[in-house]
Each structure stands twice: as structure tokens, then as C-alpha cells.
Coordinates of C-alpha atoms in Angstrom, one line a residue:
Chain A
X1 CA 0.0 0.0 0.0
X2 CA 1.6 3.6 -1.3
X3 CA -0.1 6.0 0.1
X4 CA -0.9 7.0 -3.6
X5 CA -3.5 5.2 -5.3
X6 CA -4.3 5.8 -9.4
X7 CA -7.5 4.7 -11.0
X8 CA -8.1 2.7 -13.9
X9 CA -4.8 0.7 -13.6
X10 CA -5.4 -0.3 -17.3
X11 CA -7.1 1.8 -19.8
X12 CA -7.7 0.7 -23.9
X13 CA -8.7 3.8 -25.7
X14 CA -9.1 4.8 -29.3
X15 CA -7.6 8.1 -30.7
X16 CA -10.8 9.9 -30.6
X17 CA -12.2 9.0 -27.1
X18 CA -11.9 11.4 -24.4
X19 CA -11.0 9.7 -21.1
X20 CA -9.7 10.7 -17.3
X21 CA -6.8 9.1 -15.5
X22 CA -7.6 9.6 -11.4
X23 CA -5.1 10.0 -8.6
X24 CA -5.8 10.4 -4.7
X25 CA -3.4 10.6 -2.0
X26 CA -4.0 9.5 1.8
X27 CA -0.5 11.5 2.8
X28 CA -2.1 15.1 3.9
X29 CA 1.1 16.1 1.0
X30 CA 0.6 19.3 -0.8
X31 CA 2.5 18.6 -4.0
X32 CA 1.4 16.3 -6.8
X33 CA 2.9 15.1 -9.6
X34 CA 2.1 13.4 -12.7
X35 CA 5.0 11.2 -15.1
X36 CA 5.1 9.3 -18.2
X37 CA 7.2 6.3 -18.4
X38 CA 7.5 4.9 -21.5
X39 CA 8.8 1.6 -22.8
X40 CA 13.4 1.8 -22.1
X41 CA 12.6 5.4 -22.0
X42 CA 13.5 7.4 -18.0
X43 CA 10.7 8.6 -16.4
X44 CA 9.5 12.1 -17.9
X45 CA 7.7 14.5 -15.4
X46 CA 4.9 16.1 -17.1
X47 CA 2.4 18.7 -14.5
X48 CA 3.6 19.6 -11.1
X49 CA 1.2 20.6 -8.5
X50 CA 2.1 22.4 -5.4
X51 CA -1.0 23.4 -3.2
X52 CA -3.3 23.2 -5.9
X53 CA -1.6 25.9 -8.1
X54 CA -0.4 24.2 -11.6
X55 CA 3.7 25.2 -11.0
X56 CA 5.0 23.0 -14.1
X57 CA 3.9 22.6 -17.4
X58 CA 6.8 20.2 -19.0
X59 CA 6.3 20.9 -22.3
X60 CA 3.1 18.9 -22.7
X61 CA 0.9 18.6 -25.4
X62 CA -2.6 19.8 -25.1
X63 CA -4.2 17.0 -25.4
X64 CA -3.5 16.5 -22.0
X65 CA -5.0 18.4 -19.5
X66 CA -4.4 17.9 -15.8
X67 CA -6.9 19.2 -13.1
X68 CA -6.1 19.4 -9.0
X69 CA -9.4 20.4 -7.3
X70 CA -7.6 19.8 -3.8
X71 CA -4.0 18.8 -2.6
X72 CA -5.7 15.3 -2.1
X73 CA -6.7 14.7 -6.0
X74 CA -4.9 14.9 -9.2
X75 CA -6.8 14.5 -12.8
X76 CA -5.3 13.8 -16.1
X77 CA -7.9 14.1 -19.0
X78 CA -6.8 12.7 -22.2
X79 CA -8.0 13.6 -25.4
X80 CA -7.5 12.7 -28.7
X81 CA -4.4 10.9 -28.2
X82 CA -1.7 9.5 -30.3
X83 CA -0.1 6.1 -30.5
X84 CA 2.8 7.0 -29.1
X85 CA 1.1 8.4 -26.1
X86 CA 1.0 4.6 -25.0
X87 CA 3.1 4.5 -21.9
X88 CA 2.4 4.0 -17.9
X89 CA 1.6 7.3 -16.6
X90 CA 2.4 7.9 -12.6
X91 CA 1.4 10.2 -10.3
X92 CA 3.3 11.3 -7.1
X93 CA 2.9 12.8 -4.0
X94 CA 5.4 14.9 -1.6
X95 CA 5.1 17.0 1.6
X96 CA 6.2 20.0 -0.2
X97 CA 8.2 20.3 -3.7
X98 CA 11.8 21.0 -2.0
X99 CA 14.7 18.9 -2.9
X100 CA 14.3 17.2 0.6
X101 CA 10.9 16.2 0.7
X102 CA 10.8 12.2 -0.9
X103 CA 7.7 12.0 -3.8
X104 CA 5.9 9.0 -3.2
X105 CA 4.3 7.4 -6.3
X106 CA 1.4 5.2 -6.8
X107 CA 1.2 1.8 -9.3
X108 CA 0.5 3.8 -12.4
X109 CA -2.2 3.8 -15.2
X110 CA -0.7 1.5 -18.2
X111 CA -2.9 3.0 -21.2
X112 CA -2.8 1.8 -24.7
X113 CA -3.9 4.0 -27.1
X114 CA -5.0 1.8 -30.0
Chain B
X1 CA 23.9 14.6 -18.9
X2 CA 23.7 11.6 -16.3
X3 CA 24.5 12.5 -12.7
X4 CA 24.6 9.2 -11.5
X5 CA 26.5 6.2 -12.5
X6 CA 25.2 2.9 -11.2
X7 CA 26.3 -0.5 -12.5
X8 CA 24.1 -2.4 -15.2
X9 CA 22.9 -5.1 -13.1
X10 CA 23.8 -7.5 -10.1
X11 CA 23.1 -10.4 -8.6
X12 CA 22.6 -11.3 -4.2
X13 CA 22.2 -14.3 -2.4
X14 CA 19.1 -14.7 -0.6
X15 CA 19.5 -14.0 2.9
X16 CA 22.7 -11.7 2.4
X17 CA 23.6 -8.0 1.9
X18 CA 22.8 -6.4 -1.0
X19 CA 25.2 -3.4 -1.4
X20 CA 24.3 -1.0 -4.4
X21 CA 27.4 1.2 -5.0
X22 CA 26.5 5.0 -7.0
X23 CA 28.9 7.3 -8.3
X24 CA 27.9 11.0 -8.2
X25 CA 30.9 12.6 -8.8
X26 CA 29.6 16.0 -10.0
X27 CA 27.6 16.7 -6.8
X28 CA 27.3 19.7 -5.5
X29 CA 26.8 21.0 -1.6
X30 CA 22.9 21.4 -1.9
X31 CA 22.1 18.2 -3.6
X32 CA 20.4 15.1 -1.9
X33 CA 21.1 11.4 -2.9
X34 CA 17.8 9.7 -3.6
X35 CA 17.1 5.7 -4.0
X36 CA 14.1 4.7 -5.4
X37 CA 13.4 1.0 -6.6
X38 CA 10.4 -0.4 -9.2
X39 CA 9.5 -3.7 -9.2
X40 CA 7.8 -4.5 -12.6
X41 CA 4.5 -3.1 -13.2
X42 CA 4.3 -1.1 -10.5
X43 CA 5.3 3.0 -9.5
X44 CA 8.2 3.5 -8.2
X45 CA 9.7 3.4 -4.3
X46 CA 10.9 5.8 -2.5
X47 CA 13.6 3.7 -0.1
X48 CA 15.9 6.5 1.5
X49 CA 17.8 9.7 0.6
X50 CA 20.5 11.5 2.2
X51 CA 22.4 14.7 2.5
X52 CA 25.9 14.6 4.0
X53 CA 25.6 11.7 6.7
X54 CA 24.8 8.0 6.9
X55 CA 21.2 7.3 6.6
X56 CA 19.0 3.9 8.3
X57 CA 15.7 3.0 7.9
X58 CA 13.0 0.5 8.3
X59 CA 14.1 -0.4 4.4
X60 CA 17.8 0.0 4.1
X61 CA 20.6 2.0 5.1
X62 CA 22.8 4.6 3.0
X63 CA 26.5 5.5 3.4
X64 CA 27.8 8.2 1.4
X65 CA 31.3 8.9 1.3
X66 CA 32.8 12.1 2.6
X67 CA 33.9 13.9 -0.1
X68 CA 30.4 12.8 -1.2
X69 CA 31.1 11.6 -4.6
X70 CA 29.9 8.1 -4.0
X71 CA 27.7 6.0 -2.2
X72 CA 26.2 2.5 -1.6
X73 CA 22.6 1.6 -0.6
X74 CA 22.7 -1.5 1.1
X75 CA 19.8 -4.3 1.9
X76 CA 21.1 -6.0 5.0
X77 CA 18.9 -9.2 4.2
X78 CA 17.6 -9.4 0.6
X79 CA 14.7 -11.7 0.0
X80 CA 12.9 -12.6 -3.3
X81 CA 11.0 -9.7 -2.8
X82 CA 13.8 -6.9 -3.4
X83 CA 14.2 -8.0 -7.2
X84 CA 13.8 -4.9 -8.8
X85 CA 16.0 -2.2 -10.5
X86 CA 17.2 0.1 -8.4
X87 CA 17.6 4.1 -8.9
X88 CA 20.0 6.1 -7.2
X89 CA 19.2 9.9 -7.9
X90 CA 20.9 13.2 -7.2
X91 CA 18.4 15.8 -7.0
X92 CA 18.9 19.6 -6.1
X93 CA 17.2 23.0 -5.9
X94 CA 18.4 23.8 -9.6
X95 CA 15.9 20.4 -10.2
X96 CA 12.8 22.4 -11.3
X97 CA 10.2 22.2 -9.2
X98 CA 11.2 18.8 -7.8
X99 CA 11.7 16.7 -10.8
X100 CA 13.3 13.7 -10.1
X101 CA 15.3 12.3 -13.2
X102 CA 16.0 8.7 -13.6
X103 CA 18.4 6.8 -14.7
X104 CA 19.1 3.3 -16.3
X105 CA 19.4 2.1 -12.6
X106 CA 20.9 -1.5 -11.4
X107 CA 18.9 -4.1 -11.9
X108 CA 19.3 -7.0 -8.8
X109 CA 18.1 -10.0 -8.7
X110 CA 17.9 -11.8 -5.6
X111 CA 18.7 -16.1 -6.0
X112 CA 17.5 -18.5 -3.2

């Protein structure tokens, strides 16, 4: 048990479908994070989150579109989505954004985008 | 450019120490020496970080060296379970915003 847990752990979806991606941490942290891992590919940190207020954008592609109604919930809505957008996509929690505050990640979404 | 240089892979007995050497040569006074482990299919764990001294845990403990250019994560009785690859990460406040960026890691595997 994380701490950190990410809803669907698998999702199938077809370039035109719109779907969400759900995180929820039980850590009372303030920071959340979201990451793609793709296949031999290092981890790549996509939206950061630090009391609610959107702090990072990573470069992302609009087709994503993160949401943080509280410090306890983190939302990734997808949206017309390419094939190489198939990856695991994490989420991660931390006290505060600091170097010395430890992110704490949940099991990840796999997604295929088909 | 990698900050970390880990070893491709190693092996540990069941039962035994596992100790993970890093290299981190570059590091500067500010920056914090992270491990983090993923078995497959799941998220990544946090195990232990560490500034300037030793570090122990429920998990593991963490030596880093004094000129702080190295250090070694060690398991002080591996089971099956701590098969995973393991990430050692230097991370600073010039790190935007907290990213964490990982490497190829080590990956153990733990024998009976």
C-alpha cells in the first residue's frame, strides 16, 4: 500500500475518445505530480502541482490536461491521443516540492492508445 | 547529462547484503542522494535519501562517502522480494520544481 492510489490501472482507448486518468493521495502532502514512463525510456515529469496551483507545465501537449481540485486529488484528462502516447503514466505525492521532501508514487495507469 | 553512474545489473544471495554502489561525482553541496526501486509493473519506491551523513531506515541504510562523490545503498537481508532495478538519484534545488530524473538504474536479482 503507497499511500498513492491511481485509478483505472489499465485503460484501452481509441484516438478519438476522451477519457480521465484519477489520482488520490491518503499523505495530507501538498505537492502532486504526474510522469510518463515509456517503454526503455527514463521517467519524464509532465504537470507539477504544489497546493493546488499548476507550477509546471513540461512541455506537454494539449491534449493532455491535468486538473487538482484539492492537494488530495490529481486529474489527467486525455484527449485525442496518439499512438505513441501509450506508456504508464504515474502520479506522485510529496510534503512539499523541496529537494528534501521524498515523492511518493502510486502503481501507475498503463494506457494503450490503440 | 547523467548525474549518477550505477552498474548495469547485479546479482545477491538470498539472505545476504545487497550493497548498491553509486557514483555521483559532480555533486554539489545542496544536492540530496535519492534511491528509489520499481518492481515490474508497479510505480516507483521511494527507499531513502541523504544529504551529508549516513542514513537507516525500516528499508535499508545509506552511506555516502565524505567527499560525497559516491555511495552505496545496502539491503542488509535481501529476500525474493527486493528483485527490482534500483535508482540512485541526485536531486537539487536547480531540479525544477522537484523533478526527479532517472536513470538506467541496477537491476538485482535476488537467487535463493
Amino acid at each position: 500500500e503507497t499511500g498513492v492510489t491511481q485509478t483505472p490501472r489499465h485503460l484501452v482507448m481509441g484516438m478519438t475518445n476522451k477519457k480521465s486518468l484519477k489520482c488520490e493521495q491518503h499523505l495530507g502532502h501538498n505537492a502532486m505530480y504526474w510522469y510518463k514512463q515509456s517503454a526503455k525510456k527514463p521517467l519524464e515529469l509532465m504537470f507539477v502541482y504544489n497546493f493546488k496551483e499548476q507550477t509546471e507545465n513540461n512541455s506537454v501537449p494539449s491534449r493532455f490536461s491535468p486538473e487538482c481540485p484539492n492537494s488530495s486529488h490529481l486529474f489527467l484528462h486525455l484527449h485525442t491521443l496518439q499512438p505513441e502516447d501509450s506508456a504508464l503514466y504515474l502520479c506522485a505525492s510529496s510534503r512539499e516540492t523541496g529537494p528534501s521532501q521524498p515523492q511518493h508514487f502510486g502503481d501507475g495507469t498503463r494506457l494503450s492508445i490503440l | 547529462d547523467a548525474k549518477t553512474t550505477q552498474p548495469p545489473s547485479m546479482d545477491c544471495a538470498e539472505g545476504r547484503a545487497a550493497n548498491l554502489p553509486c557514483n555521483h561525482s559532480t555533486i554539489s553541496g545542496n544536492e540530496y542522494v535519492y534511491w528509489y526501486r520499481q518492481i515490474h509493473s508497479q510505480g516507483p519506491q521511494y527507499i531513502i535519501h541523504g544529504l551529508k551523513n549516513n542514513e537507516t531506515n525500516e528499508m535499508a541504510s545509506l552511506i555516502i562517502t565524505e567527499d560525497r562523490k559516491s555511495s552505496t545503498l545496502i539491503l542488509p537481508h535481501a529476500t525474493l522480494r527486493d528483485t527490482a532495478v534500483y535508482y540512485c538519484i541526485v536531486r537539487g534545488t536547480t531540479d525544477s520544481w522537484g523533478k526527479l530524473q532517472f536513470g538506467a538504474g541496477t537491476q538485482v536479482v535476488v537467487t535463493p
